[in-house]
Short mmCIF file of C-alpha atoms in Angstrom, two decimals:
data_model
loop_
_atom_site.label_atom_id
_atom_site.label_comp_id
_atom_site.label_asym_id
_atom_site.label_seq_id
_atom_site.Cartn_x
_atom_site.Cartn_y
_atom_site.Cartn_z
CA MET A 1 -173.68 64.47 11.23
CA PHE A 2 -170.48 65.35 13.10
CA ARG A 3 -170.50 67.73 16.06
CA LYS A 4 -168.23 70.65 16.48
CA ASN A 5 -166.64 69.26 19.63
CA GLN A 6 -164.99 66.65 17.48
CA VAL A 7 -162.59 69.34 16.20
CA ILE A 8 -160.85 69.30 19.52
CA TRP A 9 -159.66 65.78 19.31
CA TRP A 10 -159.38 64.48 15.72
CA PRO A 11 -156.72 66.79 14.15
CA CYS A 12 -154.09 65.92 16.76
CA ALA A 13 -154.47 62.26 16.47
CA VAL A 14 -154.45 62.06 12.69
CA LEU A 15 -151.54 64.43 12.42
CA ALA A 16 -149.54 62.56 14.94
CA LEU A 17 -150.25 59.30 12.99
CA ALA A 18 -149.04 60.87 9.71
CA ALA A 19 -145.90 62.40 11.27
CA HIS A 20 -144.82 59.13 12.93
CA SER A 21 -145.47 57.30 9.61
CA ALA A 22 -143.39 59.73 7.70
CA THR A 23 -140.41 59.53 10.02
CA ALA A 24 -140.59 55.73 10.39
CA ALA A 25 -139.46 55.07 6.90
CA PRO A 26 -135.87 56.28 6.78
CA VAL A 27 -133.51 53.57 8.04
CA ALA A 28 -129.77 53.15 8.11
CA ALA A 29 -127.98 49.89 7.41
CA THR A 30 -125.37 49.12 10.10
CA THR A 31 -124.37 46.25 7.72
CA THR A 32 -123.71 47.65 4.22
CA LEU A 33 -124.34 45.99 0.94
CA LYS A 34 -120.60 45.61 0.46
CA GLN A 35 -120.29 43.74 3.72
CA THR A 36 -123.15 41.56 2.85
CA PHE A 37 -121.62 40.71 -0.52
CA GLU A 38 -118.23 39.92 1.05
CA ALA A 39 -119.98 37.60 3.52
CA ALA A 40 -121.87 35.93 0.70
CA TRP A 41 -118.70 35.47 -1.52
CA GLN A 42 -116.80 33.80 1.28
CA ARG A 43 -119.54 31.05 1.32
CA GLN A 44 -119.35 30.46 -2.48
CA PRO A 45 -117.63 27.27 -3.77
CA GLU A 46 -115.60 29.39 -6.16
CA ALA A 47 -114.08 31.41 -3.31
CA LEU A 48 -113.26 28.26 -1.31
CA SER A 49 -111.52 26.62 -4.27
CA GLN A 50 -110.01 29.81 -5.69
CA GLN A 51 -106.38 29.36 -4.30
CA MET A 52 -106.24 25.70 -5.15
CA ARG A 53 -107.30 26.46 -8.72
CA LEU A 54 -104.67 29.19 -9.07
CA ASP A 55 -102.10 26.83 -7.76
CA ALA A 56 -103.16 24.26 -10.22
CA ALA A 57 -102.86 26.73 -13.09
CA ALA A 58 -99.44 27.75 -11.94
CA ALA A 59 -98.31 24.15 -11.80
CA GLN A 60 -99.74 23.50 -15.24
CA GLN A 61 -97.76 26.48 -16.61
CA GLN A 62 -94.62 25.09 -15.06
CA ALA A 63 -95.24 21.67 -16.43
CA ALA A 64 -95.73 23.11 -19.91
CA THR A 65 -92.20 24.54 -19.96
CA ARG A 66 -90.52 21.19 -19.21
CA TRP A 67 -87.87 19.94 -21.72
CA THR A 68 -89.66 16.62 -22.45
CA ALA A 69 -93.15 16.02 -23.58
CA GLU A 70 -93.65 13.46 -20.81
CA PRO A 71 -91.65 12.53 -17.69
CA VAL A 72 -88.50 10.55 -18.51
CA ALA A 73 -88.87 6.74 -17.91
CA LEU A 74 -86.23 4.66 -16.28
CA GLU A 75 -85.77 1.05 -17.51
CA LEU A 76 -83.91 -1.71 -15.63
CA SER A 77 -83.64 -5.35 -16.71
CA THR A 78 -81.55 -8.39 -15.95
CA LYS A 79 -81.11 -11.71 -17.71
CA THR A 80 -79.57 -14.92 -16.20
CA ASP A 81 -79.56 -18.69 -16.55
CA ARG A 82 -79.25 -19.47 -12.85
CA LEU A 83 -82.67 -21.11 -12.70
CA ASN A 84 -82.13 -23.64 -15.54
CA GLN A 85 -78.70 -24.28 -17.00
CA SER A 86 -76.60 -22.26 -14.54
CA LEU A 87 -73.72 -21.77 -17.14
CA GLY A 88 -72.88 -18.34 -15.73
CA ARG A 89 -74.75 -16.36 -18.35
CA ASP A 90 -75.61 -12.89 -16.99
CA GLU A 91 -76.81 -9.72 -18.48
CA MET A 92 -77.85 -6.35 -16.93
CA VAL A 93 -79.42 -3.35 -18.77
CA ALA A 94 -80.06 0.19 -17.44
CA GLY A 95 -81.58 2.77 -19.59
CA ILE A 96 -83.87 5.81 -19.93
CA SER A 97 -86.59 6.76 -22.36
CA ILE A 98 -87.05 10.36 -23.13
CA PRO A 99 -90.34 11.41 -24.78
CA LEU A 100 -89.76 14.11 -27.33
CA TRP A 101 -91.86 17.15 -28.36
CA LEU A 102 -93.46 17.09 -31.75
CA PRO A 103 -92.58 20.12 -33.91
CA GLY A 104 -94.44 23.17 -32.53
CA GLU A 105 -96.08 21.12 -29.68
CA ARG A 106 -94.17 22.65 -26.76
CA ALA A 107 -95.07 26.29 -27.81
CA SER A 108 -98.71 25.33 -28.20
CA THR A 109 -98.68 23.54 -24.93
CA VAL A 110 -97.29 26.70 -23.17
CA ALA A 111 -99.98 28.78 -25.02
CA VAL A 112 -102.68 26.52 -23.71
CA ALA A 113 -101.37 26.56 -20.12
CA ASP A 114 -101.18 30.48 -20.14
CA ALA A 115 -104.69 30.68 -21.57
CA GLN A 116 -105.96 28.42 -18.85
CA ALA A 117 -104.29 30.50 -16.08
CA ARG A 118 -106.08 33.60 -17.51
CA ALA A 119 -109.27 31.67 -17.68
CA THR A 120 -109.07 30.75 -14.09
CA SER A 121 -108.63 34.26 -12.90
CA SER A 122 -111.46 35.55 -15.12
CA ARG A 123 -113.76 32.69 -13.90
CA VAL A 124 -113.34 33.97 -10.45
CA ARG A 125 -114.19 37.44 -11.27
CA ALA A 126 -117.27 36.37 -13.18
CA ALA A 127 -118.38 34.24 -10.31
CA GLN A 128 -118.00 37.31 -7.96
CA LEU A 129 -120.24 39.25 -10.32
CA ARG A 130 -122.86 36.56 -10.34
CA THR A 131 -122.78 36.43 -6.49
CA ALA A 132 -123.13 40.24 -6.52
CA ALA A 133 -126.23 40.17 -8.74
CA GLN A 134 -127.90 37.66 -6.37
CA VAL A 135 -126.93 39.71 -3.26
CA ARG A 136 -128.02 42.96 -4.79
CA GLU A 137 -131.39 41.67 -5.74
CA ALA A 138 -131.94 40.06 -2.37
CA TYR A 139 -130.68 43.06 -0.43
CA TRP A 140 -132.93 45.60 -1.94
CA ALA A 141 -135.95 43.41 -1.79
CA TRP A 142 -135.20 42.95 1.89
CA ALA A 143 -134.77 46.78 2.29
CA ARG A 144 -138.25 47.32 0.71
CA ALA A 145 -139.79 44.66 2.96
CA HIS A 146 -138.20 46.21 5.99
CA MET A 147 -139.58 49.61 5.14
CA ASP A 148 -143.06 48.29 4.48
CA HIS A 149 -142.93 46.42 7.88
CA ALA A 150 -141.69 49.36 9.76
CA LEU A 151 -144.49 51.56 8.27
CA ALA A 152 -147.13 48.78 9.02
CA GLY A 153 -145.91 48.63 12.59
CA GLU A 154 -146.28 52.35 13.06
CA LEU A 155 -149.61 52.35 11.54
CA LEU A 156 -150.82 49.60 13.78
CA SER A 157 -149.50 51.34 16.86
CA HIS A 158 -151.29 54.56 16.25
CA ALA A 159 -154.44 52.63 15.00
CA GLN A 160 -154.60 51.03 18.35
CA GLN A 161 -154.19 54.31 20.15
CA LEU A 162 -156.82 55.84 17.85
CA ALA A 163 -159.36 53.04 18.62
CA GLN A 164 -158.81 53.44 22.39
CA ASP A 165 -159.33 57.20 22.25
CA VAL A 166 -162.39 56.82 20.17
CA ALA A 167 -163.84 54.24 22.58
CA LYS A 168 -163.36 56.64 25.47
CA ARG A 169 -165.16 59.40 23.72
CA VAL A 170 -167.96 57.12 22.60
CA ARG A 171 -168.52 56.17 26.16
CA ALA A 172 -168.42 59.83 27.14
CA GLY A 173 -171.08 60.57 24.50
CA ASP A 174 -168.84 62.94 22.48
CA LEU A 175 -168.70 60.63 19.44
CA ALA A 176 -171.28 58.35 17.74
CA ARG A 177 -171.09 54.56 17.53
CA ALA A 178 -170.40 54.83 13.81
CA ASP A 179 -167.06 56.52 14.70
CA GLN A 180 -166.16 53.57 16.95
CA ASN A 181 -166.84 51.21 14.05
CA GLN A 182 -164.75 53.32 11.70
CA ALA A 183 -161.83 53.29 14.14
CA ASP A 184 -162.09 49.53 14.77
CA GLY A 185 -162.16 48.94 10.96
CA ALA A 186 -158.96 50.87 10.59
CA LEU A 187 -157.44 48.89 13.33
CA ALA A 188 -158.35 45.61 11.71
CA THR A 189 -156.93 46.85 8.42
CA ALA A 190 -153.70 47.84 10.10
CA GLU A 191 -153.35 44.38 11.65
CA VAL A 192 -153.85 42.68 8.23
CA THR A 193 -151.28 45.02 6.70
CA LEU A 194 -148.74 44.27 9.38
CA ALA A 195 -149.38 40.41 9.03
CA GLU A 196 -148.75 40.59 5.35
CA ALA A 197 -145.65 42.82 5.76
CA THR A 198 -144.31 40.38 8.43
CA GLY A 199 -144.61 37.42 5.95
CA VAL A 200 -143.01 39.24 3.15
CA LEU A 201 -140.08 40.37 5.45
CA ALA A 202 -139.52 36.94 6.74
CA THR A 203 -139.22 35.58 3.08
CA ALA A 204 -136.89 38.34 2.10
CA ALA A 205 -134.73 37.91 5.20
CA GLN A 206 -134.42 34.11 4.72
CA ARG A 207 -133.40 34.61 1.09
CA LEU A 208 -130.65 37.01 2.21
CA ARG A 209 -129.55 34.80 5.10
CA ALA A 210 -129.25 31.82 2.70
CA LEU A 211 -126.85 33.90 0.57
CA SER A 212 -124.66 35.63 3.27
CA GLY A 213 -125.38 33.61 6.43
CA ARG A 214 -126.69 36.68 8.09
CA VAL A 215 -129.23 39.52 7.69
CA PRO A 216 -128.12 43.12 7.88
CA GLN A 217 -129.24 45.13 10.86
CA LEU A 218 -130.97 48.41 10.57
CA SER A 219 -131.00 51.39 12.94
CA ALA A 220 -132.92 54.65 12.94
CA ALA A 221 -131.62 57.39 10.76
CA GLY A 222 -132.25 61.05 9.99
CA PRO A 223 -134.30 62.64 7.39
CA SER A 224 -131.92 61.87 4.54
CA GLY A 225 -134.30 59.57 2.84
CA VAL A 226 -134.37 55.73 2.71
CA GLY A 227 -132.36 55.42 -0.44
CA GLY A 228 -129.50 57.53 0.88
CA ALA A 229 -129.77 56.42 4.51
CA ILE A 230 -129.27 52.66 3.81
CA GLY A 231 -126.12 53.32 2.00
CA ALA A 232 -126.76 53.39 -1.81
CA GLU A 233 -123.79 52.59 -3.99
CA PRO A 234 -121.87 55.40 -5.71
CA MET A 235 -123.40 56.52 -8.95
CA PRO A 236 -121.58 54.78 -11.76
CA VAL A 237 -120.05 56.49 -14.73
CA LEU A 238 -121.01 55.16 -18.10
CA PRO A 239 -117.95 54.53 -20.24
CA ALA A 240 -117.63 56.80 -23.29
CA ASP A 241 -116.63 53.79 -25.33
CA THR A 242 -118.73 50.79 -25.00
CA ALA A 243 -116.24 48.74 -27.01
CA THR A 244 -113.90 48.86 -24.08
CA LEU A 245 -116.63 47.63 -21.75
CA LEU A 246 -117.49 44.76 -24.02
CA VAL A 247 -113.83 43.56 -23.69
CA THR A 248 -113.14 44.18 -19.94
CA HIS A 249 -116.55 43.14 -18.52
CA PRO A 250 -116.03 40.06 -16.38
CA ALA A 251 -118.85 38.09 -17.97
CA VAL A 252 -117.35 38.71 -21.41
CA ALA A 253 -113.87 38.20 -20.21
CA GLU A 254 -114.69 34.78 -18.88
CA LEU A 255 -116.18 33.69 -22.17
CA GLN A 256 -113.41 35.24 -24.09
CA ASP A 257 -110.68 33.50 -22.03
CA SER A 258 -112.67 30.27 -22.38
CA ALA A 259 -112.78 30.78 -26.22
CA ASP A 260 -109.01 31.52 -26.18
CA VAL A 261 -108.43 28.25 -24.31
CA ALA A 262 -110.52 26.43 -26.82
CA GLN A 263 -108.69 28.07 -29.71
CA ARG A 264 -105.20 27.30 -28.27
CA SER A 265 -106.35 23.65 -27.63
CA ALA A 266 -107.49 23.35 -31.24
CA GLU A 267 -104.15 24.68 -32.42
CA LEU A 268 -102.41 22.08 -30.08
CA ALA A 269 -104.56 19.33 -31.45
CA GLN A 270 -103.52 20.34 -34.99
CA VAL A 271 -99.92 19.75 -33.93
CA GLN A 272 -100.43 16.46 -32.13
CA THR A 273 -100.87 14.38 -35.21
CA ARG A 274 -99.39 11.23 -33.63
CA ALA A 275 -97.90 10.01 -30.32
CA ASN A 276 -94.67 11.60 -29.19
CA PRO A 277 -91.37 9.90 -30.33
CA GLU A 278 -89.13 8.58 -27.76
CA LEU A 279 -85.29 8.82 -27.44
CA MET A 280 -83.73 5.80 -25.78
CA LEU A 281 -80.40 5.62 -24.09
CA ALA A 282 -79.19 2.34 -22.29
CA THR A 283 -76.04 0.78 -21.09
CA SER A 284 -75.53 -3.04 -20.64
CA ARG A 285 -73.15 -5.39 -19.08
CA ASP A 286 -73.18 -9.09 -20.10
CA ARG A 287 -71.20 -12.29 -20.37
CA GLY A 288 -71.95 -15.57 -22.16
CA GLN A 289 -70.36 -18.00 -19.58
CA LEU A 290 -68.98 -18.02 -16.13
CA ASP A 291 -65.28 -18.02 -17.24
CA GLU A 292 -65.85 -15.04 -19.69
CA ALA A 293 -65.21 -11.48 -18.76
CA TYR A 294 -68.15 -8.92 -18.72
CA GLN A 295 -68.69 -6.96 -21.85
CA HIS A 296 -69.97 -3.38 -21.73
CA SER A 297 -72.06 -1.72 -24.44
CA ILE A 298 -74.18 1.49 -24.96
CA THR A 299 -77.43 1.56 -26.92
CA LEU A 300 -78.81 4.70 -28.43
CA GLY A 301 -82.15 4.61 -30.32
CA ILE A 302 -85.24 6.49 -31.23
CA ARG A 303 -88.84 5.33 -31.49
CA PHE A 304 -91.11 6.90 -34.13
CA PRO A 305 -94.87 6.12 -33.84
CA LEU A 306 -96.36 5.92 -37.36
CA GLY A 307 -99.64 7.15 -38.65
CA SER A 308 -102.34 9.30 -37.11
CA SER A 309 -104.69 7.44 -34.83
CA SER A 310 -108.42 8.01 -34.80
CA ARG A 311 -108.06 9.25 -31.16
CA ASN A 312 -106.09 12.26 -32.35
CA GLN A 313 -108.45 12.89 -35.14
CA ALA A 314 -111.48 12.94 -32.66
CA LYS A 315 -109.48 15.22 -30.37
CA ARG A 316 -108.92 17.79 -33.05
CA ALA A 317 -112.55 17.77 -34.10
CA SER A 318 -113.72 18.18 -30.63
CA ALA A 319 -111.31 21.09 -30.00
CA GLN A 320 -112.43 22.86 -33.17
CA ALA A 321 -116.13 22.39 -32.15
CA ASP A 322 -115.41 23.89 -28.69
CA ALA A 323 -113.56 26.85 -30.15
CA MET A 324 -116.48 27.57 -32.53
CA GLU A 325 -119.09 27.40 -29.64
CA ALA A 326 -116.91 29.61 -27.45
CA GLU A 327 -116.49 32.30 -30.05
CA THR A 328 -120.34 32.29 -30.63
CA ASN A 329 -120.97 32.63 -26.91
CA VAL A 330 -118.75 35.64 -26.75
CA ARG A 331 -120.58 37.29 -29.56
CA LEU A 332 -124.06 36.61 -28.00
CA GLU A 333 -122.82 37.81 -24.61
CA ARG A 334 -121.64 41.15 -26.01
CA GLU A 335 -124.91 41.64 -27.71
CA ARG A 336 -126.80 40.83 -24.60
CA LEU A 337 -124.53 42.92 -22.40
CA GLN A 338 -124.91 46.00 -24.72
CA GLY A 339 -128.79 45.69 -24.41
CA ASP A 340 -128.64 45.24 -20.61
CA VAL A 341 -126.58 48.38 -20.20
CA GLU A 342 -129.02 50.49 -22.22
CA VAL A 343 -131.99 48.99 -20.24
CA ALA A 344 -130.26 49.69 -16.86
CA ARG A 345 -129.43 53.23 -17.98
CA VAL A 346 -133.06 53.91 -18.84
CA GLY A 347 -134.27 52.24 -15.67
CA LEU A 348 -131.96 54.58 -13.57
CA VAL A 349 -133.28 57.64 -15.41
CA SER A 350 -136.84 56.46 -14.77
CA ALA A 351 -136.06 55.80 -11.07
CA GLN A 352 -134.67 59.31 -10.70
CA THR A 353 -137.77 60.76 -12.34
CA GLN A 354 -140.10 58.72 -10.10
CA ARG A 355 -138.14 59.61 -7.01
CA ASP A 356 -138.30 63.32 -7.79
CA ALA A 357 -142.06 63.18 -8.56
CA ALA A 358 -142.68 61.19 -5.46
CA GLN A 359 -140.81 63.75 -3.38
CA ARG A 360 -142.81 66.61 -4.92
CA ARG A 361 -146.05 64.66 -4.29
CA ALA A 362 -145.01 64.17 -0.60
CA VAL A 363 -144.35 67.86 -0.22
CA LEU A 364 -147.72 68.84 -1.83
CA ALA A 365 -149.52 66.21 0.27
CA ARG A 366 -148.03 67.73 3.45
CA GLU A 367 -149.08 71.14 2.51
CA SER A 368 -152.51 70.04 1.60
CA ARG A 369 -152.85 68.18 4.96
CA VAL A 370 -152.09 71.50 6.71
CA PHE A 371 -154.69 73.31 4.62
CA PHE A 372 -157.38 70.79 5.42
CA GLN A 373 -156.48 70.71 9.08
CA LYS A 374 -157.18 74.38 9.41
CA SER A 375 -160.27 73.96 7.28
CA PHE A 376 -161.48 71.15 9.60
CA GLN A 377 -160.75 73.12 12.70
CA MET A 378 -162.92 75.88 11.30
CA GLY A 379 -165.67 73.55 10.60
CA GLU A 380 -165.54 73.87 6.86
CA THR A 381 -164.37 70.26 6.11
CA ASP A 382 -166.05 67.04 7.37
CA LEU A 383 -164.18 64.24 9.07
CA PRO A 384 -164.21 61.75 6.12
CA THR A 385 -162.54 64.34 3.93
CA ARG A 386 -160.03 65.09 6.64
CA LEU A 387 -159.17 61.36 7.04
CA ARG A 388 -158.96 60.93 3.35
CA MET A 389 -156.37 63.66 3.08
CA GLU A 390 -154.25 62.04 5.91
CA ARG A 391 -154.33 58.70 4.13
CA GLU A 392 -153.16 60.45 0.88
CA ALA A 393 -150.44 62.15 2.80
CA MET A 394 -149.26 58.86 4.36
CA ASP A 395 -149.43 57.08 0.93
CA ALA A 396 -147.28 59.95 -0.54
CA GLU A 397 -144.69 59.54 2.33
CA ARG A 398 -144.47 55.83 1.72
CA GLN A 399 -144.18 56.26 -2.07
CA ALA A 400 -141.31 58.71 -1.54
CA ALA A 401 -139.57 56.27 0.75
CA ARG A 402 -139.96 53.37 -1.66
CA ALA A 403 -138.78 55.54 -4.61
CA GLY A 404 -135.60 56.19 -2.68
CA ILE A 405 -134.96 52.56 -2.37
CA ASP A 406 -135.85 51.90 -5.98
CA LEU A 407 -133.36 54.53 -7.06
CA ALA A 408 -130.64 52.91 -5.00
CA ALA A 409 -131.58 49.51 -6.49
CA ALA A 410 -131.51 50.99 -10.02
CA GLN A 411 -127.96 52.36 -9.30
CA SER A 412 -127.02 48.87 -8.25
CA ALA A 413 -128.49 47.35 -11.30
CA LEU A 414 -126.56 49.74 -13.61
CA ARG A 415 -123.32 48.93 -11.65
CA GLN A 416 -124.12 45.27 -12.16
CA THR A 417 -124.46 45.54 -15.91
CA LEU A 418 -121.23 47.51 -15.97
CA GLY A 419 -119.44 44.69 -14.13
CA LEU A 420 -118.74 46.66 -10.97
CA LEU A 421 -118.79 44.90 -7.58
CA PRO A 422 -120.73 46.38 -4.56
CA GLU A 423 -119.11 49.31 -2.82
#
């Protein structure tokens, strides 16, 4: 049985433990999610090659507007008999060969170049969104791990103090040996909890460091709640017309631009039924013998390749297959995106409900803790019941803190499905 003099010591210790655990959860990120994303994006291959790809697309557009299908070729030749008969025969020819566009080829080539330029830009935006998805997932996992680690550290600190105080009172004869065993067991449990939380935090921190090259730093915050204190993203606004989202979303835009490139390439392949004709213009100077005067002449000709080669046929078939696959991918991506938006919306509503319920539970647990404290001081409640209520209060505080992070993560998830980058 428990003696009445226990009432003097136990309430203060357990209330201090619960109060410190409740205030340990809120943390503020000195490095925001947006800053973490920006650091991660600068490390991505797409970011490093972005400008070079844009330059290449611009150069391709410029090349598509040239007046000739291929660069003009210069031809120079000479003919002489100085190495055998040496009768003075001499001929020199200088000419150019101009590849000509096939009917409709130039317009189709320009269309392909423009489509590829748009695809280059949309590919960058889609890569940014994919990076944002990885950073968001790692960031909130790390935030949860950091909160659990902070709570475990506080729990261990007070469990150590609790075990020391109990040991002193056992030596003084105010408490039984069973109380010492109970305090030591709580200390061992706190040590295990902290060790597990440390491992989880190290794993989460390493994952975030691999993405961004650094781990965000946290500092103490006020009672605004974990989700708000660490800088949750703004609440997104669902578009009234999902058809617009299914067109402007970076993931859809990337596939749609790729499909546009494939379609334009297929149209170009339909035009390129043969090799390009060539316009030839040459001038020559020649003489038959040494005593003859040089004769000058101009040659104008055109070269028409005949027939359709199997290479062009294979190119057309391949372009048509690519266009069909790209259009199918666009359709499937739109269906997937529509489902993801609905799932994320429901997840956000669920997270809000859980956060509100967890906060109500925390308030009720704090009120119950006060009731049982008074009851314990009056001798109407035994020590195990008093400790159980303290544990429930601390669990409620932890659940409320985690619910705040889960709500912030749900907001990020909805923004991700809407194609919005971290803010």
